[in-house]
């Protein structure tokens, strides 16, 4: 289940939605808003951008400080993963088991960041729901976001564009290959 909170008043009881989803063994991915993330307690993953995250935990001085604050928030709101998107500084994911993954941004040129966060959470959720592990899902979402920021306005990424980006970022093996390769 993907919940994108735009703080417009529609999500009046997020905790009830999370409880129902968990009871039915559903994963819950949230793009949060506001200054209270406790309403997302028990979700599988939340994905604030750096500004939204710092509204909750205070300013992050560096990557080490960001990770320290991510670990603390994960424990406080009892979630499995916290993914912070950081614009040109990429994205950092931490698990409740303290595993840290960081990916640099993939965009070479940025025209408009409108919708980049929405693209990240949507692509991540779609990849997980299709059986990909979190690391691969994060990689796909990073590449998808790099496609949309290279367009003007609120843009989308097509499967063909994402596949091209994946192919461009996958090293091509050359020379004598085994049958499996």
Tab-separated table of C-alpha atoms in Angstrom:
chain	number	residue	atom	x	y	z
A	1	UNK	CA	0.000	0.000	0.000
A	2	UNK	CA	1.356	3.391	-0.981
A	3	UNK	CA	0.229	6.427	0.976
A	4	UNK	CA	1.290	9.799	-0.341
A	5	UNK	CA	0.409	12.339	2.322
A	6	UNK	CA	-0.054	15.789	0.874
A	7	UNK	CA	-1.341	17.179	4.218
A	8	UNK	CA	-4.657	18.188	2.620
A	9	UNK	CA	-6.816	16.555	5.308
A	10	UNK	CA	-7.817	13.348	3.524
A	11	UNK	CA	-5.661	11.112	5.698
A	12	UNK	CA	-7.399	11.742	8.974
A	13	UNK	CA	-6.576	8.360	10.551
A	14	UNK	CA	-3.332	7.039	9.116
A	15	UNK	CA	-2.762	4.774	12.113
A	16	UNK	CA	-6.026	2.926	11.439
A	17	UNK	CA	-5.004	2.387	7.793
A	18	UNK	CA	-1.617	1.047	8.896
A	19	UNK	CA	-3.216	-1.316	11.449
A	20	UNK	CA	-5.637	-2.710	8.844
A	21	UNK	CA	-2.833	-3.126	6.296
A	22	UNK	CA	-0.581	-4.916	8.797
A	23	UNK	CA	-3.445	-7.169	9.900
A	24	UNK	CA	-3.774	-8.175	6.237
A	25	UNK	CA	-0.002	-8.643	5.879
A	26	UNK	CA	0.435	-5.738	3.455
A	27	UNK	CA	3.556	-3.611	3.156
A	28	UNK	CA	2.979	0.100	3.765
A	29	UNK	CA	5.078	2.727	1.966
A	30	UNK	CA	4.586	6.373	2.909
A	31	UNK	CA	5.662	9.683	1.428
A	32	UNK	CA	5.152	11.827	4.557
A	33	UNK	CA	4.261	15.448	5.212
A	34	UNK	CA	3.998	17.569	8.318
A	35	UNK	CA	5.884	17.875	11.550
A	36	UNK	CA	4.693	14.667	13.216
A	37	UNK	CA	5.861	11.355	11.803
A	38	UNK	CA	4.441	9.383	14.757
A	39	UNK	CA	1.223	9.033	12.755
A	40	UNK	CA	3.185	6.689	10.454
A	41	UNK	CA	4.222	4.380	13.312
A	42	UNK	CA	4.490	0.778	12.177
A	43	UNK	CA	4.743	1.489	8.443
A	44	UNK	CA	7.176	-0.537	6.349
A	45	UNK	CA	9.007	2.455	4.879
A	46	UNK	CA	8.732	6.214	4.923
A	47	UNK	CA	10.448	8.457	2.374
A	48	UNK	CA	10.774	12.083	3.370
A	49	UNK	CA	13.050	14.452	1.528
A	50	UNK	CA	15.871	16.040	3.522
A	51	UNK	CA	13.891	19.193	4.334
A	52	UNK	CA	10.911	17.165	5.609
A	53	UNK	CA	13.258	14.935	7.637
A	54	UNK	CA	15.053	17.908	9.191
A	55	UNK	CA	11.680	19.401	10.188
A	56	UNK	CA	11.275	16.348	12.431
A	57	UNK	CA	14.828	15.720	13.680
A	58	UNK	CA	16.591	19.077	13.335
A	59	UNK	CA	19.357	20.083	10.963
A	60	UNK	CA	21.739	17.352	9.810
A	61	UNK	CA	25.310	18.599	9.860
A	62	UNK	CA	26.725	15.862	7.625
A	63	UNK	CA	26.039	12.317	6.381
A	64	UNK	CA	27.140	10.790	9.706
A	65	UNK	CA	24.684	13.014	11.598
A	66	UNK	CA	21.917	12.169	9.102
A	67	UNK	CA	22.444	8.423	9.645
A	68	UNK	CA	22.491	8.847	13.435
A	69	UNK	CA	19.170	10.726	13.295
A	70	UNK	CA	17.693	8.177	10.874
A	71	UNK	CA	18.499	5.348	13.307
A	72	UNK	CA	16.856	7.220	16.163
A	73	UNK	CA	13.688	7.969	14.171
A	74	UNK	CA	13.371	4.360	12.982
A	75	UNK	CA	13.317	3.200	16.614
A	76	UNK	CA	10.915	5.941	17.689
A	77	UNK	CA	8.259	5.207	15.090
A	78	UNK	CA	8.978	1.487	14.708
A	79	UNK	CA	9.392	1.292	10.950
A	80	UNK	CA	11.498	-1.122	8.913
A	81	UNK	CA	13.113	1.382	6.541
A	82	UNK	CA	13.697	5.098	6.261
A	83	UNK	CA	14.708	6.515	2.876
A	84	UNK	CA	15.853	10.138	2.775
A	85	UNK	CA	16.029	11.763	-0.648
A	86	UNK	CA	18.637	14.513	-0.715
A	87	UNK	CA	18.401	16.093	-4.157
A	88	UNK	CA	21.827	16.405	-5.740
A	89	UNK	CA	23.329	14.453	-2.811
A	90	UNK	CA	21.435	11.287	-3.731
A	91	UNK	CA	19.478	9.170	-1.285
A	92	UNK	CA	20.237	7.309	1.920
A	93	UNK	CA	18.332	4.266	3.153
A	94	UNK	CA	18.651	2.755	6.594
A	95	UNK	CA	16.955	-0.369	7.907
A	96	UNK	CA	15.796	-1.175	11.415
A	97	UNK	CA	18.804	-3.540	11.479
A	98	UNK	CA	21.083	-0.496	10.941
A	99	UNK	CA	22.049	-1.456	7.382
A	100	UNK	CA	22.904	1.725	5.486
A	101	UNK	CA	22.731	2.147	1.708
A	102	UNK	CA	23.586	5.363	-0.077
A	103	UNK	CA	23.262	6.107	-3.768
A	104	UNK	CA	24.536	9.193	-5.469
A	105	UNK	CA	22.161	10.985	-7.769
A	106	UNK	CA	22.081	9.657	-11.338
A	107	UNK	CA	20.906	12.836	-13.047
A	108	UNK	CA	23.487	14.517	-15.227
A	109	UNK	CA	21.367	17.604	-15.876
A	110	UNK	CA	18.464	18.816	-13.757
A	111	UNK	CA	15.728	20.958	-15.270
A	112	UNK	CA	12.897	20.586	-12.746
A	113	UNK	CA	12.651	18.556	-9.523
A	114	UNK	CA	8.844	18.653	-9.459
A	115	UNK	CA	7.565	15.151	-8.754
A	116	UNK	CA	10.956	13.551	-8.175
A	117	UNK	CA	9.968	12.365	-4.681
A	118	UNK	CA	6.688	10.975	-5.991
A	119	UNK	CA	8.616	9.109	-8.675
A	120	UNK	CA	10.998	7.652	-6.071
A	121	UNK	CA	8.264	6.302	-3.782
A	122	UNK	CA	6.097	5.037	-6.670
A	123	UNK	CA	8.974	3.239	-8.401
A	124	UNK	CA	10.286	1.802	-5.128
A	125	UNK	CA	6.838	0.492	-4.188
A	126	UNK	CA	6.258	-0.984	-7.653
A	127	UNK	CA	9.656	-2.717	-7.635
A	128	UNK	CA	9.129	-4.194	-4.154
A	129	UNK	CA	5.637	-5.366	-5.104
A	130	UNK	CA	7.177	-7.168	-8.089
A	131	UNK	CA	9.602	-9.057	-5.865
A	132	UNK	CA	12.749	-6.941	-6.067
A	133	UNK	CA	14.858	-6.538	-2.930
A	134	UNK	CA	15.116	-3.116	-1.313
A	135	UNK	CA	18.597	-2.360	-2.705
A	136	UNK	CA	17.520	-2.998	-6.307
A	137	UNK	CA	14.238	-1.136	-5.768
A	138	UNK	CA	16.167	1.856	-4.443
A	139	UNK	CA	18.446	1.714	-7.478
A	140	UNK	CA	15.472	1.647	-9.872
A	141	UNK	CA	13.786	4.539	-8.058
A	142	UNK	CA	16.986	6.596	-8.223
A	143	UNK	CA	17.236	6.021	-11.971
A	144	UNK	CA	13.545	6.820	-12.482
A	145	UNK	CA	13.918	10.087	-10.556
A	146	UNK	CA	16.931	10.998	-12.677
A	147	UNK	CA	14.722	10.637	-15.766
A	148	UNK	CA	11.952	12.939	-14.489
A	149	UNK	CA	14.235	15.730	-13.234
A	150	UNK	CA	15.635	16.009	-16.743
A	151	UNK	CA	12.187	17.094	-17.968
A	152	UNK	CA	10.240	20.297	-17.373
A	153	UNK	CA	7.229	20.289	-15.048
A	154	UNK	CA	5.607	17.378	-13.275
A	155	UNK	CA	6.800	14.562	-15.521
A	156	UNK	CA	6.572	10.805	-15.662
A	157	UNK	CA	9.035	8.120	-16.604
A	158	UNK	CA	7.975	5.442	-19.046
A	159	UNK	CA	9.029	1.801	-18.716
A	160	UNK	CA	11.052	2.242	-21.925
A	161	UNK	CA	12.921	5.271	-20.496
A	162	UNK	CA	13.638	3.443	-17.248
A	163	UNK	CA	14.884	0.375	-19.105
A	164	UNK	CA	17.184	2.549	-21.198
A	165	UNK	CA	18.541	4.169	-18.027
A	166	UNK	CA	19.071	0.750	-16.427
A	167	UNK	CA	20.838	-0.518	-19.546
A	168	UNK	CA	23.045	2.593	-19.656
A	169	UNK	CA	24.069	1.999	-16.024
A	170	UNK	CA	24.745	-1.733	-16.382
A	171	UNK	CA	28.300	-2.614	-17.329
A	172	UNK	CA	28.425	-4.575	-20.553
A	173	UNK	CA	30.512	-7.734	-20.371
A	174	UNK	CA	32.838	-8.174	-23.302
A	175	UNK	CA	35.131	-10.946	-24.439
A	176	UNK	CA	34.638	-14.673	-24.001
A	177	UNK	CA	31.575	-15.351	-21.843
A	178	UNK	CA	30.235	-18.504	-20.279
A	179	UNK	CA	26.811	-19.804	-21.340
A	180	UNK	CA	25.300	-18.333	-18.159
A	181	UNK	CA	26.566	-14.841	-18.968
